[in-house]
Structure formats: C-alpha cells, structure tokens
Coordinates of C-alpha atoms and ligand atoms in Angstrom, one line a residue:
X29 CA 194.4 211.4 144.9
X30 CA 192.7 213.8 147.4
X31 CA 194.6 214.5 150.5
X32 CA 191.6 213.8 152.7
X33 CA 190.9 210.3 150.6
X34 CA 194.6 209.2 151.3
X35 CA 195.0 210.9 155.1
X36 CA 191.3 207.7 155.8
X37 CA 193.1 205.4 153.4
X38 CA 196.2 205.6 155.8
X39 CA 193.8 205.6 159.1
X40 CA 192.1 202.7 158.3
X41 CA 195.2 200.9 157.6
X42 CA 196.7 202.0 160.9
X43 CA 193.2 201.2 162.7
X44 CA 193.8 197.4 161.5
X45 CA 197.0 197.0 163.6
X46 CA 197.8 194.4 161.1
X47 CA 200.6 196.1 159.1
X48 CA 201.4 195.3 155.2
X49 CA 201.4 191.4 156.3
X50 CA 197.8 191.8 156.9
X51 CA 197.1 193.0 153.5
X52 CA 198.9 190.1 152.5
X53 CA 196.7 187.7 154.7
X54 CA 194.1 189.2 153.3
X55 CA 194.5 187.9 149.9
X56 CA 195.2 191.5 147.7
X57 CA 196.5 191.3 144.5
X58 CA 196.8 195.2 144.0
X59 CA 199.1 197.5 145.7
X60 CA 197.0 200.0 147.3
X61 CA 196.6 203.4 146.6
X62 CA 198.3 204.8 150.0
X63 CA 202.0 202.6 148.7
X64 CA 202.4 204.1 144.8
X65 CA 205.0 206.0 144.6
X66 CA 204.2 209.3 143.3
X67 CA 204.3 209.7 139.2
X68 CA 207.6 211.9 139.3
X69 CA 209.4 209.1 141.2
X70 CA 208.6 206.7 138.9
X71 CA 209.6 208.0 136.1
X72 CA 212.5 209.0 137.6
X73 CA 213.3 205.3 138.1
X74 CA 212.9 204.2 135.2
X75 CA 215.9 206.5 133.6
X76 CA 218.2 205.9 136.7
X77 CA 221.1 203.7 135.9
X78 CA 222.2 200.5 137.7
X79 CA 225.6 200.4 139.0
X80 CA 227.9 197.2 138.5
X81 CA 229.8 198.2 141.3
X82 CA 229.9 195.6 144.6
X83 CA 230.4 196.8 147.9
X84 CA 233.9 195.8 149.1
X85 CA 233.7 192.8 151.5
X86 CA 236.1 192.6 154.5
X87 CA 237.4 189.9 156.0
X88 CA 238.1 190.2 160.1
X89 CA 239.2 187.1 160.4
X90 CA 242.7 187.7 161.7
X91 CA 242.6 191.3 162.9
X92 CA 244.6 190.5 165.6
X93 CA 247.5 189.5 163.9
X94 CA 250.8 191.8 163.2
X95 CA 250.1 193.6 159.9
X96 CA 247.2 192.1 159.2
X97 CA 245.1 194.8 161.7
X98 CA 247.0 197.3 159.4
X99 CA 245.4 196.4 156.2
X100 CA 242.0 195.4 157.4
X101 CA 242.3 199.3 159.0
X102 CA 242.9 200.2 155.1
X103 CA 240.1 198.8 153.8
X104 CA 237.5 200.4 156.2
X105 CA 238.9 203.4 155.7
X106 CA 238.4 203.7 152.4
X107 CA 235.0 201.9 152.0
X108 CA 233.8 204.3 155.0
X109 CA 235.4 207.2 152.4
X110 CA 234.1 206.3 149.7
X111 CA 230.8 204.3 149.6
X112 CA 229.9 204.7 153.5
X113 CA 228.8 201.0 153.6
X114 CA 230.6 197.7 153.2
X115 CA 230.0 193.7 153.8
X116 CA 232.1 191.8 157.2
X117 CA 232.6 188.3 157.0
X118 CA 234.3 186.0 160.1
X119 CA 233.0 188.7 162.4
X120 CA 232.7 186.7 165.1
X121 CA 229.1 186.3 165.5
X122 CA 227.6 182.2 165.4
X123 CA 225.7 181.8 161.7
X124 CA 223.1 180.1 164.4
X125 CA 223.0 183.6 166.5
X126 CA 222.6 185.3 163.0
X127 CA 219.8 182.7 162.2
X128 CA 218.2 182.4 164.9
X129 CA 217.4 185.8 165.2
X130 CA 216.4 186.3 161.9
X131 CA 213.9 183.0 162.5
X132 CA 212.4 185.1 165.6
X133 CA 211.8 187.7 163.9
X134 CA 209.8 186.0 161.3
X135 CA 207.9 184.3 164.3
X136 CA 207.1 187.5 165.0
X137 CA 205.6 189.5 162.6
X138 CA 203.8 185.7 161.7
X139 CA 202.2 185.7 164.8
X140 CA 198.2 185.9 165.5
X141 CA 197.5 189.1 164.1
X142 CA 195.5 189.4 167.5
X143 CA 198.6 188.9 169.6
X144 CA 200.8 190.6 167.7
X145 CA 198.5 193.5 167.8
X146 CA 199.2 193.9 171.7
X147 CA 202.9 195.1 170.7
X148 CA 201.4 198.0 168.5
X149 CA 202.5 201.4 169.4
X150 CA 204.3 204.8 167.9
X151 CA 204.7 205.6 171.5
X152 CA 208.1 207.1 171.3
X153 CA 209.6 206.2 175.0
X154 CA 208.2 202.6 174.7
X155 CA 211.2 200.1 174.1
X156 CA 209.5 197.4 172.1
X157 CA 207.2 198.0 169.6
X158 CA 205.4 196.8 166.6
X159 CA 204.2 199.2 163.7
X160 CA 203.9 199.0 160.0
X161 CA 206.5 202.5 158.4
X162 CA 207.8 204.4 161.1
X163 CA 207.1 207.8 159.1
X164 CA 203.4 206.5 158.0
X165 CA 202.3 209.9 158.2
X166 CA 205.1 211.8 156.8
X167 CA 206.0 210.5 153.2
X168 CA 204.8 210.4 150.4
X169 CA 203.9 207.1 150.1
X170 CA 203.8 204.2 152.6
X171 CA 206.3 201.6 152.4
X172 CA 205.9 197.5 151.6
X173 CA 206.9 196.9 155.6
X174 CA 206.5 196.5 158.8
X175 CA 208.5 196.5 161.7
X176 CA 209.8 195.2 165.3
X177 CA 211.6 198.1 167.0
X178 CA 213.4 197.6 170.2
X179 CA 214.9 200.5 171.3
X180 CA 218.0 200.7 174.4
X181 CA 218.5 204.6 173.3
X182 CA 217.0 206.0 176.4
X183 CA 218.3 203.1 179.0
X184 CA 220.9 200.4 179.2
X185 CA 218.7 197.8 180.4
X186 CA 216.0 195.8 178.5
X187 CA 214.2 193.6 180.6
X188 CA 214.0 190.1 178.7
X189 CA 210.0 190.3 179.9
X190 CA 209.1 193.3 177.4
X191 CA 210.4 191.3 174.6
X192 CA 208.0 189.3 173.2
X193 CA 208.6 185.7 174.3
X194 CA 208.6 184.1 170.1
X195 CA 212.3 186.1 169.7
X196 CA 213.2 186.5 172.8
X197 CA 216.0 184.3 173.4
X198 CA 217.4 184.6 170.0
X199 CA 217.1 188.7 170.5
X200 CA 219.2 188.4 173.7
X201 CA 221.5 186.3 172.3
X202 CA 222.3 188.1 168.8
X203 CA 222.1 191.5 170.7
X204 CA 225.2 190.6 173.1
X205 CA 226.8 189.4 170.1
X206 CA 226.1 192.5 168.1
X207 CA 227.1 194.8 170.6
X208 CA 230.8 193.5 171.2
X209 CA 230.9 193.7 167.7
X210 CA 230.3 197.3 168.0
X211 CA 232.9 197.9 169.7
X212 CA 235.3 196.0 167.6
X213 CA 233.9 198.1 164.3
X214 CA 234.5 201.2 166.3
X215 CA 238.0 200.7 167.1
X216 CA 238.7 200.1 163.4
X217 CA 237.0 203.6 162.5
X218 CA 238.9 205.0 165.1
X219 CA 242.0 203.8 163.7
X220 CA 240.8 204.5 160.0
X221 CA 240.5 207.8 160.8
X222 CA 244.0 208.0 162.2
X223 CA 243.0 208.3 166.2
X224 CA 243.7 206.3 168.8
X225 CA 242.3 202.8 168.8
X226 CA 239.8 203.8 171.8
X227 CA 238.6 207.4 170.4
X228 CA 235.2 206.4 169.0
X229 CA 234.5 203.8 172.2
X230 CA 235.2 206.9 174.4
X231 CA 232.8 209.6 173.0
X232 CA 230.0 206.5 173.8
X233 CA 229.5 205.9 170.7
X234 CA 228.3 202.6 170.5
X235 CA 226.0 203.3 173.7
X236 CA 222.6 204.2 172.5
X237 CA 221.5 201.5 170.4
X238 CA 217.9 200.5 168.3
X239 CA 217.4 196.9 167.2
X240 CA 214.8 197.4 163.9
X241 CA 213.6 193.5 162.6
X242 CA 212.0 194.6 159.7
X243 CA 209.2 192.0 157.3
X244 CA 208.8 192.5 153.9
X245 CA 205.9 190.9 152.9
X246 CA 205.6 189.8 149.0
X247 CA 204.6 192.2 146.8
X248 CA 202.2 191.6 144.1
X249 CA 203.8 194.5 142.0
X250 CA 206.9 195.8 143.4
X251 CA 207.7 198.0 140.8
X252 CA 205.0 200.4 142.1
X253 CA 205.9 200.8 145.4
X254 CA 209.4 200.3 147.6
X255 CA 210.3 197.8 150.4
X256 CA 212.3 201.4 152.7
X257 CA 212.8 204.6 150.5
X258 CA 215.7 205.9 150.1
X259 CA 217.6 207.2 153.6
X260 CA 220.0 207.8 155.4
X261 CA 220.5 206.1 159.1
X262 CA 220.4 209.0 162.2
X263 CA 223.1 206.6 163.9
X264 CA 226.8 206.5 163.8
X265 CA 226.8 203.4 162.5
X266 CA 224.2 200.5 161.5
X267 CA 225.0 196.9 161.4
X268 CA 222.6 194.9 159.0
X269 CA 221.7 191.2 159.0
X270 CA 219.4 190.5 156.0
X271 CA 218.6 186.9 154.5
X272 CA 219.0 185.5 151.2
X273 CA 216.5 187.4 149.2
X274 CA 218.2 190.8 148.3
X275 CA 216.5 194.4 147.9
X276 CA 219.1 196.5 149.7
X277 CA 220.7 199.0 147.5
X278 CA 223.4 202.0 148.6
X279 CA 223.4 205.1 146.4
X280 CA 226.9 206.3 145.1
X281 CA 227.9 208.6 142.4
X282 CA 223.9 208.6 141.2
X283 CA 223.7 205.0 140.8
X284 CA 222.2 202.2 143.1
X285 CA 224.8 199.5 143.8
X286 CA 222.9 195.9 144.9
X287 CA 224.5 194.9 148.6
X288 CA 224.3 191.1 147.6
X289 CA 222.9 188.8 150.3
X290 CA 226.3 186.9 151.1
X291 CA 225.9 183.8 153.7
X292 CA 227.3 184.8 156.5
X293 CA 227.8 188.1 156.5
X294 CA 226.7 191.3 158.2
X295 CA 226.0 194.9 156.2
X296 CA 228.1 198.1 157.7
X297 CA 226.9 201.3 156.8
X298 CA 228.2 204.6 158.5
X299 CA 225.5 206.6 159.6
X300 CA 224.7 210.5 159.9
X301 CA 226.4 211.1 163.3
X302 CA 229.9 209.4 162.1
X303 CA 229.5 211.6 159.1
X304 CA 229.6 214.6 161.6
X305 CA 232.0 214.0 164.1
X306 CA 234.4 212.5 161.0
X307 CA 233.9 216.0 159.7
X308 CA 232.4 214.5 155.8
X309 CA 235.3 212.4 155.7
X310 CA 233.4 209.4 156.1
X311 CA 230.2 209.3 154.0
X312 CA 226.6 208.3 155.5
X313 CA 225.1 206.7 152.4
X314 CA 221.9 206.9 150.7
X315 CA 220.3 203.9 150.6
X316 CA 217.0 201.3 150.2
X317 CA 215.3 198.9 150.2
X318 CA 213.5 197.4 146.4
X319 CA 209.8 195.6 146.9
X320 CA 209.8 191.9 145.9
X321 CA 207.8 189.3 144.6
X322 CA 209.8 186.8 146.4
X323 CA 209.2 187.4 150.3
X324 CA 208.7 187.7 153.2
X325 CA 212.0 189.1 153.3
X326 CA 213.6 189.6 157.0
X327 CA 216.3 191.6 157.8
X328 CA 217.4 193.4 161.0
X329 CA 219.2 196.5 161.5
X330 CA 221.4 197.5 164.3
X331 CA 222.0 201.1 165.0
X332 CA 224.3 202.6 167.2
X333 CA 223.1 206.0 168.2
X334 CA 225.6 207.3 170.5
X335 CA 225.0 208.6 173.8
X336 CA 221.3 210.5 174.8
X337 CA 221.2 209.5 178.5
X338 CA 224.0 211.5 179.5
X339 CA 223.5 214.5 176.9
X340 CA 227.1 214.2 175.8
X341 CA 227.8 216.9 172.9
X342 CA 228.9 215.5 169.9
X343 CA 230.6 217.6 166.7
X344 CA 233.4 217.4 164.1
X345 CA 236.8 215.3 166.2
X346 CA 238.7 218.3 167.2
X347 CA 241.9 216.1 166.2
X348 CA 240.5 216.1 162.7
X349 CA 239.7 220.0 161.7
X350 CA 242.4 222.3 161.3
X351 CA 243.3 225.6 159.1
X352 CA 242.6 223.8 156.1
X353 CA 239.8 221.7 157.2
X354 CA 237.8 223.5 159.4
X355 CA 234.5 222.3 161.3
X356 CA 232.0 221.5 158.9
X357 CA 229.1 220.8 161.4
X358 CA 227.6 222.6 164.6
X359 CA 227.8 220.8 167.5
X360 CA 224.6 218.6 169.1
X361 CA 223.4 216.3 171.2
X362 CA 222.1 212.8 170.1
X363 CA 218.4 214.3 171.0
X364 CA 218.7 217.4 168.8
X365 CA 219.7 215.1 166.0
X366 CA 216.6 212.8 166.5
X367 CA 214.3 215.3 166.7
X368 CA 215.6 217.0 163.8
X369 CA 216.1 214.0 162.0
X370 CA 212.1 212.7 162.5
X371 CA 210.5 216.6 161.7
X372 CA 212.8 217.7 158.9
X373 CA 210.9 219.0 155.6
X374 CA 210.9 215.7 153.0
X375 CA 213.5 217.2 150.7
X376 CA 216.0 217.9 153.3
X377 CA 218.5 215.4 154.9
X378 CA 219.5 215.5 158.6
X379 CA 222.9 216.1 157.9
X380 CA 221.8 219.7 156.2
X381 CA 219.8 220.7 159.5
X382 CA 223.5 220.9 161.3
X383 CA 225.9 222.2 158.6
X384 CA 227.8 225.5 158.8
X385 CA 228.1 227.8 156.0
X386 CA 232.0 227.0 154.8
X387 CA 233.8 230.2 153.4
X388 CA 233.6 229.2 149.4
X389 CA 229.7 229.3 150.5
X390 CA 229.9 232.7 151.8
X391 CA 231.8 233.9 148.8
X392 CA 229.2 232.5 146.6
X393 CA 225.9 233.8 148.5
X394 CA 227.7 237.2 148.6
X395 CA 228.7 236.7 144.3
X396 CA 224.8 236.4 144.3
X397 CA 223.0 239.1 146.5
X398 CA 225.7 241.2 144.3
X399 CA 224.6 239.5 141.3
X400 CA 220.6 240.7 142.3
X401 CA 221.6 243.8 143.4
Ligands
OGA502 C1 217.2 200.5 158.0 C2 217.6 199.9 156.7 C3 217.7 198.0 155.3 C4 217.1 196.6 155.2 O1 216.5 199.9 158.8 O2 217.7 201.7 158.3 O3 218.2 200.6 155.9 O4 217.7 195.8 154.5 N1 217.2 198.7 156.5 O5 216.1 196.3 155.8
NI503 NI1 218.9 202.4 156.8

C-alpha cells in the first residue's frame, strides 16, 4: 500500500472519534487495510510454535501466616525470573470490585459514540482519555482496540468529576483496591529479591500509576490483524484484570504461552523498570494480545510507573550489583524512560535505549573492529 494512501486511511479513522467499535457499529465484515499486519509478520506466525506451558498461579491467601509468606516469596521469585508474569488468586480484591469495573468499562466504550467522543484526546498531560491505539501513528499496523486511559502519573489526585460518570464509581472503587494491592505485590518482590520487605515501597515505586480499560471489539477475521502487538510494559509492574474471553499471550523461550482467563484472578507481569532496577534478574516479558471473533473483550491494565513527580533517579539496586554482577543499566528518571519508551525506532525495546556495554561486549566489538581491520 502507498504511504500516503495508508497515512488518509489512518486520518480518516482518527477524524471519526469512533475508535475500532465504530467500525463495528458500522456493520464491516472486512478488516481494513490500515489493521493487516504486514506479509512478513504473517508468515512469521504461521511457523511460530505454541507453547503448552501455563503461567504459574499464586495463591495469597495466607501470606501472613508463619512459613507460608516464605513460600509464596518463592514462587514470585521465580515466576518474576523466569517468565516475568504470573496469575494471583485470593488477592484480596471483592470479585464485585473486579466486576464492576470491568462492567464500567464496557459502559464506556458502549456509550453514544457522540458522548463518548467528548473524552477523545492524545493530549499527553490530560488524565482521562479515550482513543483508539495509543501508537496509531507509529506501527506498522493499527490494532483491533480501543482504549480508556486514566492516568495519576503526573499527580496523586484524580478528581472523581474528570471520570466519566458510566465507570466512575466502579473506577474509584477497584482503583483503591488495586493500589493496596500494589503495595502488597511490592513487598513480595522486595523480598524475592532478597531485600528488605519495604525496599521497592521506598524507591516510590508503586506511586505513578496509569489505569488502561481496554475494548476489543469482535473481529471479523482475527487472524489478519492483532487485539495489542507484542510489548513490553514501561512500568515496574502491571496488574491485569481481563474477562472470560482469552487473547493474552506472554512470550518465553520463543513461544507464546496462553495466560488463561481464570475467575477470579488478576494477571502480574513485571515491567521494564523492575527489569532495571532488579539489574535483568527479573524478566519484563513480551507479550499480546490475539484478535477474536468472540468479543467485545474487556480487560484493564494497571501500571505502576514509579515516581515522575519528584524526579527520583532510578537504576540497578545497589544491594544487588557487585564484582561479579555489575550494573547492567544507566541510571534514569521515570520521564527519560517514557520518552524513550514512546520515540524508540520499531525494532528496538526500551530496555536497549538504557543498557551499558558489559565487558564480554567489549571484548567482542573489539574481536570484530580487529576482525575488519
Ligand atoms: C497492556 C496489556 C493486555 C490485555 O495494556 O499493556 O498488555 O489483556 N494489555 O489487554
Ligand atoms: Ni502490556
């Protein structure tokens, strides 16, 4: 397709305001032009193997309880290791919270198009905001959603008026909920990674934090197209609520592993900023989202994205590099990591943009000028 053909395809889309749903609304049976994924992704799909693997579920039910915390501690550590994402059940927040809020977000996104259009913005300081893909402009191709981002990055406080009244007492509520639960994920993580029980909660991470209630519309032929490409998360960590209908996939060893809808339960992944300051030791996983024909599917994701308000600096745990390890990361600030993170070049992850050269890299670049020479 022409570059100038696909840069009006994707302007008239955005001029609707009406996001994938209003494709849907509007009776297609095609998958546009702007949402194929390009020919070398597609045929890369169709050789890539499916993993049997399940992502381990954790139960923190009795984490207060003598040896109990021990083993629960155990379990994170090594799904944070060596798949960067698991499943939590008796986690402490109400099934009604969790449903609730999923139900408001549906509202949302199945509201007028005309009043739901008010909420539409890419305006990067505004705290709640409606748009269909995030990066419309940037990849590739467009994904199969749309989505409801309320943002408490750049302030603590979200006045419950700029939330639009359909979810807004079911946002409040599963928001509280979410954010002790923060906390408790974080002192696990801190323990897992053999710190003190308050490490994490001290460097702020679980300050900044971005609410994202996606809708994935049905898809008339998902194999063409994805629900969310494959990603990483620019937070330190990401809690997940997604309904009944399945799509999520986490990349490991090459392989996509299904994260099984489980009732009840809430997705952990570790995100890009944990892989930093845990200096690679845990993993920030690849993952994303598969297109449906079943749908809409709602999910919600919850990323903590450390502290930006106070500019703390953030970079491998000084408790955690040594002789033998040493600092794999330079040190930034939750803002350089954004910025990076939303203007990198397509084929390069965040994590890349901060890494220092280790000294069996050295030797190697040196083998090779030598090697040219
Ligand atoms: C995300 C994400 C997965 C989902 O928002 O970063 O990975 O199931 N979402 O919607
Ligand atoms: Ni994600």
């Amino acid at each position: 397709m022409q570059e100038d053909d696909r840069v009006k395809e994707l302007q008239a889309f955005e001029a609707t305001k009406a996001g994938v749903k209003g494709l849907i609304d509007a009776g297609i049976q095609k998958v546009p032009r702007m949402f194929i994924r390009p020919a070398d992704e597609l045929v890369e799909e169709l050789n890539c193997a499916r993993s049997a693997l399940q992502v381990p579920v954790i139960d923190l039910g009795r984490i207060g309880e003598g040896d109990h915390r021990e083993k629960v501690v155990g379990e994170v550590r090594r799904a944070s290791k060596e798949l960067g994402i698991f499943q939590i059940v008796n986690h402490g927040v109400a099934v009604e919270v969790m449903d609730a809020m999923l139900d408001g977000v549906r509202k949302f996104h199945e509201l007028d198009a005309e009043v739901k259009k008010q909420f539409h913005s890419r305006e990067s300081m505004q705290k709640v905001k409606y748009a269909s893909n995030v990066d419309l402009y940037r990849s590739r191709a467009a994904n199969w959603r749309d989505s409801l981002t309320i943002s408490l990055m750049g302030s603590d406080r979200l006045p419950p008026e700029e939330l639009p009244e359909i979810c807004r007492d079911s946002t409040i509520k599963y928001l509280d909920e979410v954010t002790s639960l923060g906390e408790t994920l974080f002192e696990l993580l801190s323990e897992a990674l053999g710190l003190k029980r308050g490490y994490l909660g001290a460097l702020k991470c679980g300050q900044g934090r971005t609410f994202i209630g996606h809708y994935y519309p049905p898809c008339p032929e998902p194999e063409l197209t994805m629900g969310t490409a494959t990603h990483t998360d620019p937070s330190f960590l990401t809690i997940l609520l997604q309904d009944q209908i399945g799509g999520l996939q986490a990349l490991h060893n090459n392989q996509y592993i299904n994260v099984e809808p489980l009732p009840g339960s809430l997705v952990v992944n570790i995100g890009d900023m944990l892989q930093i300051v845990s200096n690679d030791e845990f993993i920030s996983p690849d993952h994303r989202v598969v297109a449906n024909r079943a749908g809409p599917r709602i999910s919600v994701a919850g990323l903590f994205t450390g502290d930006a308000l106070s500019g703390t600096i953030y970079g491998p745990i000084k408790e955690l590099i040594s002789e033998n390890n040493r600092a794999r990361y330079k040190e930034l600030t939750v803002r350089d990591y954004i910025s990076k993170f939303f203007t990198r070049p397509i084929d390069k992850s965040g994590l890349d943009e901060f890494r220092l050269l280790q000294d069996e890299d050295n030797v190697q670049i040196l083998s090779l000028c030598a090697d040219t020479l």
